């Protein structure tokens, strides 16, 4: 029997659904959640995922924000590109631009949060005037700007040759083998590669169902793009205040990327390290990721008042119920504006 998916991980019913056309005509599925007229948070998911990936984070934001989430091209309910040339970092940037233009009114700005390929999307769009004018701040989660294959930590340490490791990693990521149904073996593989060892069965099952639903061709096409990705020029042109989040056990985009991004950002707003967390930080630790989004929104968006009981607290994030194996660590996250420090601060939750 498959593990039960926690209620927090079930997708919410959006208050609005939109079809947005990108610059090349590809149709993008967009969902709007939360409070009309509230400050806007835009969420971009990663490779092989969909808007469902953000469900536990959206639940923690909807009482205070208008939350926009969209399916990257080829994923979820967005259109699958008809040819390989439609998969590129430029396409990612143009898709984000189209979504922002449609969902963020002229003269207003949003907080952008991107996980994995979603973070790369935000970096790829760095320097685009139409994106910059609608961006108040950004949060980059479990992502990297370049050298993704070289820094992967998926293969065991017994494979020591750097050249062989890069070759094998590339072959695994570009595989066109179907993932098949979710089962014990596939859950174990996904957990090892993308989540921390202490992740409970429910979130692992939720993540596996999302990843397995990505079409094989789409998965392989984007893997090819990610294998050659270099969005460092866009990162250097990303002028909005930006925070970075990474799990210490992230095998796909390990912390070395986070440190490089913080060093390259024009206005770094801190690095949040999540001990024991893998690549799927928004699913593994949704409370901490939502709290970091809220911290940045509170500092850089117009004031947002809770619309109902149960809104995200303006005080430090409270502990979630204990997961199997022990209590969930928490982090105290300040939410009041503060002067930008001379250098980015690094914070870590207690283990």
Tab-separated table of C-alpha atoms in Angstrom, residues 52-317:
chain	number	residue	atom	x	y	z
A	52	UNK	CA	1.298	20.863	-7.162
A	53	UNK	CA	4.870	20.957	-5.860
A	54	UNK	CA	4.189	24.262	-4.114
A	55	UNK	CA	0.979	23.145	-2.335
A	56	UNK	CA	2.351	23.038	1.255
A	57	UNK	CA	4.004	26.443	0.796
A	58	UNK	CA	0.942	28.013	-0.836
A	59	UNK	CA	-1.182	26.906	2.121
A	60	UNK	CA	1.088	28.908	4.411
A	61	UNK	CA	0.872	32.071	2.285
A	62	UNK	CA	-2.703	32.359	0.994
A	63	UNK	CA	-4.153	34.143	4.034
A	64	UNK	CA	-1.803	37.069	3.549
A	65	UNK	CA	-0.810	37.115	-0.115
A	66	UNK	CA	-2.113	36.755	-3.622
A	67	UNK	CA	-0.103	33.737	-4.766
A	68	UNK	CA	0.519	33.071	-8.456
A	69	UNK	CA	1.926	29.681	-9.487
A	70	UNK	CA	2.446	28.430	-13.019
A	71	UNK	CA	3.453	25.233	-14.778
A	72	UNK	CA	6.744	25.553	-16.640
A	73	UNK	CA	6.442	24.700	-20.323
A	74	UNK	CA	5.980	20.967	-20.852
A	75	UNK	CA	5.059	20.416	-17.214
A	76	UNK	CA	1.706	20.005	-15.516
A	77	UNK	CA	-1.064	21.517	-17.609
A	78	UNK	CA	1.144	23.757	-19.735
A	79	UNK	CA	1.672	22.999	-23.407
A	80	UNK	CA	4.439	20.601	-24.429
A	81	UNK	CA	6.786	22.340	-26.892
A	82	UNK	CA	6.707	20.695	-30.330
A	83	UNK	CA	10.462	20.812	-30.940
A	84	UNK	CA	13.759	20.788	-29.067
A	85	UNK	CA	14.517	24.420	-29.956
A	86	UNK	CA	11.602	25.498	-27.754
A	87	UNK	CA	13.501	24.288	-24.660
A	88	UNK	CA	16.028	26.907	-23.545
A	89	UNK	CA	16.900	29.299	-20.750
A	90	UNK	CA	15.656	32.106	-22.983
A	91	UNK	CA	12.281	30.362	-23.167
A	92	UNK	CA	12.222	30.088	-19.369
A	93	UNK	CA	12.846	33.835	-19.059
A	94	UNK	CA	10.217	34.675	-21.672
A	95	UNK	CA	7.677	32.447	-19.927
A	96	UNK	CA	8.269	34.217	-16.611
A	97	UNK	CA	7.995	37.570	-18.354
A	98	UNK	CA	4.661	36.580	-19.899
A	99	UNK	CA	3.280	35.392	-16.554
A	100	UNK	CA	4.363	38.563	-14.747
A	101	UNK	CA	2.976	40.820	-17.462
A	102	UNK	CA	-0.391	39.059	-17.247
A	103	UNK	CA	-0.679	38.727	-13.460
A	104	UNK	CA	1.156	41.731	-11.982
A	105	UNK	CA	-0.534	45.034	-12.921
A	106	UNK	CA	1.635	47.788	-14.360
A	107	UNK	CA	3.082	49.891	-11.579
A	108	UNK	CA	2.993	47.052	-9.044
A	109	UNK	CA	5.697	44.586	-8.084
A	110	UNK	CA	5.782	41.028	-6.810
A	111	UNK	CA	8.095	38.798	-4.846
A	112	UNK	CA	9.475	36.002	-7.039
A	113	UNK	CA	10.388	32.627	-5.552
A	114	UNK	CA	11.907	29.867	-7.650
A	115	UNK	CA	12.898	26.314	-6.792
A	116	UNK	CA	15.615	24.528	-8.787
A	117	UNK	CA	14.851	25.241	-12.467
A	118	UNK	CA	12.447	27.900	-11.202
A	119	UNK	CA	15.346	29.697	-9.549
A	120	UNK	CA	17.312	29.344	-12.766
A	121	UNK	CA	14.327	30.922	-14.527
A	122	UNK	CA	14.550	33.990	-12.287
A	123	UNK	CA	18.290	34.225	-12.909
A	124	UNK	CA	17.822	33.780	-16.669
A	125	UNK	CA	15.397	36.719	-16.617
A	126	UNK	CA	17.851	38.944	-14.749
A	127	UNK	CA	18.271	42.275	-16.530
A	128	UNK	CA	15.022	42.056	-18.524
A	129	UNK	CA	13.346	45.454	-18.012
A	130	UNK	CA	9.804	44.068	-18.091
A	131	UNK	CA	10.717	41.576	-15.360
A	132	UNK	CA	12.774	43.981	-13.250
A	133	UNK	CA	9.999	46.577	-13.131
A	134	UNK	CA	7.614	43.972	-11.683
A	135	UNK	CA	10.071	42.426	-9.204
A	136	UNK	CA	10.331	43.726	-5.646
A	137	UNK	CA	12.509	40.901	-4.306
A	138	UNK	CA	13.403	37.272	-4.962
A	139	UNK	CA	14.023	34.026	-3.103
A	140	UNK	CA	16.173	31.386	-4.813
A	141	UNK	CA	15.636	27.903	-3.377
A	142	UNK	CA	17.775	24.805	-4.039
A	143	UNK	CA	19.201	26.059	-7.302
A	144	UNK	CA	22.406	27.004	-9.104
A	145	UNK	CA	23.599	29.198	-11.984
A	146	UNK	CA	26.065	26.903	-13.803
A	147	UNK	CA	28.243	23.770	-13.599
A	148	UNK	CA	25.276	21.644	-12.553
A	149	UNK	CA	26.684	18.363	-13.861
A	150	UNK	CA	30.125	18.974	-12.364
A	151	UNK	CA	28.704	19.600	-8.891
A	152	UNK	CA	26.116	16.790	-8.755
A	153	UNK	CA	26.418	14.496	-5.736
A	154	UNK	CA	24.040	11.723	-6.804
A	155	UNK	CA	26.568	8.989	-7.596
A	156	UNK	CA	28.256	7.280	-4.630
A	157	UNK	CA	31.777	8.295	-3.701
A	158	UNK	CA	33.197	5.031	-5.054
A	159	UNK	CA	33.066	6.659	-8.527
A	160	UNK	CA	36.017	8.967	-7.989
A	161	UNK	CA	37.067	10.000	-11.482
A	162	UNK	CA	35.631	13.504	-12.114
A	163	UNK	CA	35.333	12.806	-15.828
A	164	UNK	CA	33.522	9.509	-15.297
A	165	UNK	CA	31.228	11.061	-12.701
A	166	UNK	CA	30.250	13.854	-15.090
A	167	UNK	CA	29.623	11.356	-17.903
A	168	UNK	CA	27.479	9.057	-15.773
A	169	UNK	CA	25.533	11.928	-14.232
A	170	UNK	CA	24.778	13.311	-17.681
A	171	UNK	CA	23.607	9.907	-18.929
A	172	UNK	CA	21.310	9.414	-15.941
A	173	UNK	CA	19.715	12.853	-16.232
A	174	UNK	CA	19.163	12.583	-19.989
A	175	UNK	CA	17.694	9.098	-19.823
A	176	UNK	CA	14.495	8.595	-21.808
A	177	UNK	CA	13.517	5.510	-19.858
A	178	UNK	CA	9.991	5.902	-18.468
A	179	UNK	CA	9.834	6.146	-14.694
A	180	UNK	CA	6.799	3.872	-14.536
A	181	UNK	CA	4.374	3.687	-11.618
A	182	UNK	CA	5.379	4.898	-8.167
A	183	UNK	CA	6.440	1.960	-6.002
A	184	UNK	CA	8.784	1.130	-3.115
A	185	UNK	CA	11.875	1.003	-5.337
A	186	UNK	CA	11.157	4.246	-7.176
A	187	UNK	CA	10.323	6.015	-3.916
A	188	UNK	CA	13.649	4.894	-2.460
A	189	UNK	CA	15.577	6.127	-5.490
A	190	UNK	CA	13.784	9.470	-5.521
A	191	UNK	CA	14.286	9.950	-1.789
A	192	UNK	CA	18.004	9.170	-2.041
A	193	UNK	CA	18.544	11.508	-4.996
A	194	UNK	CA	16.315	14.434	-4.081
A	195	UNK	CA	15.352	14.434	-0.389
A	196	UNK	CA	16.980	14.240	3.007
A	197	UNK	CA	17.359	10.870	4.722
A	198	UNK	CA	14.892	11.883	7.433
A	199	UNK	CA	12.056	12.805	5.072
A	200	UNK	CA	8.769	11.132	6.124
A	201	UNK	CA	7.021	8.720	3.755
A	202	UNK	CA	4.081	11.041	3.023
A	203	UNK	CA	6.052	13.921	1.477
A	204	UNK	CA	8.242	11.404	-0.383
A	205	UNK	CA	5.124	9.843	-1.907
A	206	UNK	CA	3.782	13.281	-2.856
A	207	UNK	CA	7.067	14.216	-4.530
A	208	UNK	CA	7.286	10.890	-6.363
A	209	UNK	CA	3.807	11.245	-7.841
A	210	UNK	CA	4.621	14.725	-9.107
A	211	UNK	CA	7.960	13.726	-10.651
A	212	UNK	CA	6.576	10.550	-12.222
A	213	UNK	CA	3.812	12.540	-13.920
A	214	UNK	CA	6.321	14.538	-15.993
A	215	UNK	CA	6.392	13.278	-19.610
A	216	UNK	CA	9.576	11.359	-20.423
A	217	UNK	CA	10.413	13.503	-23.455
A	218	UNK	CA	9.971	16.718	-21.496
A	219	UNK	CA	12.167	15.400	-18.696
A	220	UNK	CA	14.932	14.497	-21.150
A	221	UNK	CA	14.673	17.740	-23.135
A	222	UNK	CA	15.033	19.921	-20.066
A	223	UNK	CA	17.854	17.720	-18.758
A	224	UNK	CA	19.766	18.565	-21.916
A	225	UNK	CA	19.288	22.279	-21.265
A	226	UNK	CA	20.260	21.996	-17.613
A	227	UNK	CA	23.393	20.043	-18.487
A	228	UNK	CA	24.722	23.052	-20.414
A	229	UNK	CA	23.104	25.775	-18.333
A	230	UNK	CA	24.938	28.995	-17.532
A	231	UNK	CA	22.775	31.837	-16.237
A	232	UNK	CA	25.577	33.683	-14.458
A	233	UNK	CA	25.175	36.750	-16.708
A	234	UNK	CA	21.527	37.021	-15.665
A	235	UNK	CA	22.433	36.450	-12.017
A	236	UNK	CA	24.855	39.382	-12.201
A	237	UNK	CA	22.050	41.576	-13.589
A	238	UNK	CA	19.514	40.516	-10.940
A	239	UNK	CA	19.379	43.749	-8.947
A	240	UNK	CA	16.368	43.016	-6.720
A	241	UNK	CA	17.050	42.126	-3.071
A	242	UNK	CA	17.508	38.348	-3.118
A	243	UNK	CA	17.666	35.642	-0.452
A	244	UNK	CA	19.030	32.132	-1.009
A	245	UNK	CA	17.858	28.876	0.608
A	246	UNK	CA	19.516	25.452	0.377
A	247	UNK	CA	19.491	22.124	2.184
A	248	UNK	CA	22.820	20.907	3.480
A	249	UNK	CA	22.153	17.452	1.983
A	250	UNK	CA	21.077	18.659	-1.468
A	251	UNK	CA	22.659	16.255	-3.974
A	252	UNK	CA	21.362	17.988	-7.129
A	253	UNK	CA	22.296	21.594	-6.356
A	254	UNK	CA	24.602	21.326	-3.323
A	255	UNK	CA	25.414	24.330	-1.110
A	256	UNK	CA	28.463	25.285	-3.176
A	257	UNK	CA	26.025	26.844	-5.659
A	258	UNK	CA	24.282	28.837	-2.928
A	259	UNK	CA	27.555	30.342	-1.736
A	260	UNK	CA	28.500	31.290	-5.306
A	261	UNK	CA	25.123	32.934	-5.881
A	262	UNK	CA	25.331	34.968	-2.684
A	263	UNK	CA	28.793	36.164	-3.706
A	264	UNK	CA	27.540	37.189	-7.162
A	265	UNK	CA	24.263	38.885	-6.189
A	266	UNK	CA	23.995	42.664	-6.362
A	267	UNK	CA	21.838	42.824	-3.220
A	268	UNK	CA	22.142	39.581	-1.222
A	269	UNK	CA	19.708	39.299	1.674
A	270	UNK	CA	21.130	36.244	3.364
A	271	UNK	CA	21.673	32.519	2.998
A	272	UNK	CA	19.391	30.121	4.882
A	273	UNK	CA	20.860	26.635	5.391
A	274	UNK	CA	18.470	23.789	6.221
A	275	UNK	CA	20.409	20.950	7.922
A	276	UNK	CA	19.542	17.453	6.762
A	277	UNK	CA	17.351	18.719	3.930
A	278	UNK	CA	17.791	17.578	0.342
A	279	UNK	CA	16.851	19.173	-2.969
A	280	UNK	CA	13.080	19.328	-2.383
A	281	UNK	CA	13.257	21.964	0.366
A	282	UNK	CA	9.734	23.393	-0.229
A	283	UNK	CA	8.280	19.894	0.280
A	284	UNK	CA	10.668	18.832	3.042
A	285	UNK	CA	10.502	22.029	5.091
A	286	UNK	CA	7.554	24.078	3.778
A	287	UNK	CA	7.209	26.109	6.988
A	288	UNK	CA	10.780	27.411	6.801
A	289	UNK	CA	10.596	28.124	3.064
A	290	UNK	CA	7.277	29.955	3.484
A	291	UNK	CA	8.724	31.905	6.415
A	292	UNK	CA	11.680	33.027	4.286
A	293	UNK	CA	9.333	34.116	1.506
A	294	UNK	CA	7.290	36.005	4.091
A	295	UNK	CA	10.406	37.604	5.597
A	296	UNK	CA	11.404	38.973	2.209
A	297	UNK	CA	7.863	40.008	1.301
A	298	UNK	CA	7.396	41.820	4.615
A	299	UNK	CA	10.611	43.735	4.048
A	300	UNK	CA	10.202	44.587	0.374
A	301	UNK	CA	6.509	44.465	-0.588
A	302	UNK	CA	3.821	46.848	0.588
A	303	UNK	CA	2.428	45.882	3.994
A	304	UNK	CA	0.152	42.858	3.993
A	305	UNK	CA	-2.353	42.356	6.783
A	306	UNK	CA	-3.704	38.873	7.562
A	307	UNK	CA	-7.059	38.405	5.855
A	308	UNK	CA	-8.241	35.658	8.177
A	309	UNK	CA	-7.331	33.641	11.217
A	310	UNK	CA	-4.500	31.253	10.511
A	311	UNK	CA	-2.436	33.668	8.439
A	312	UNK	CA	1.322	33.336	8.422
A	313	UNK	CA	2.519	34.758	11.709
A	314	UNK	CA	4.623	37.898	11.828
A	315	UNK	CA	6.588	36.322	14.671
A	316	UNK	CA	9.244	33.600	14.276
A	317	UNK	CA	7.998	30.475	12.558
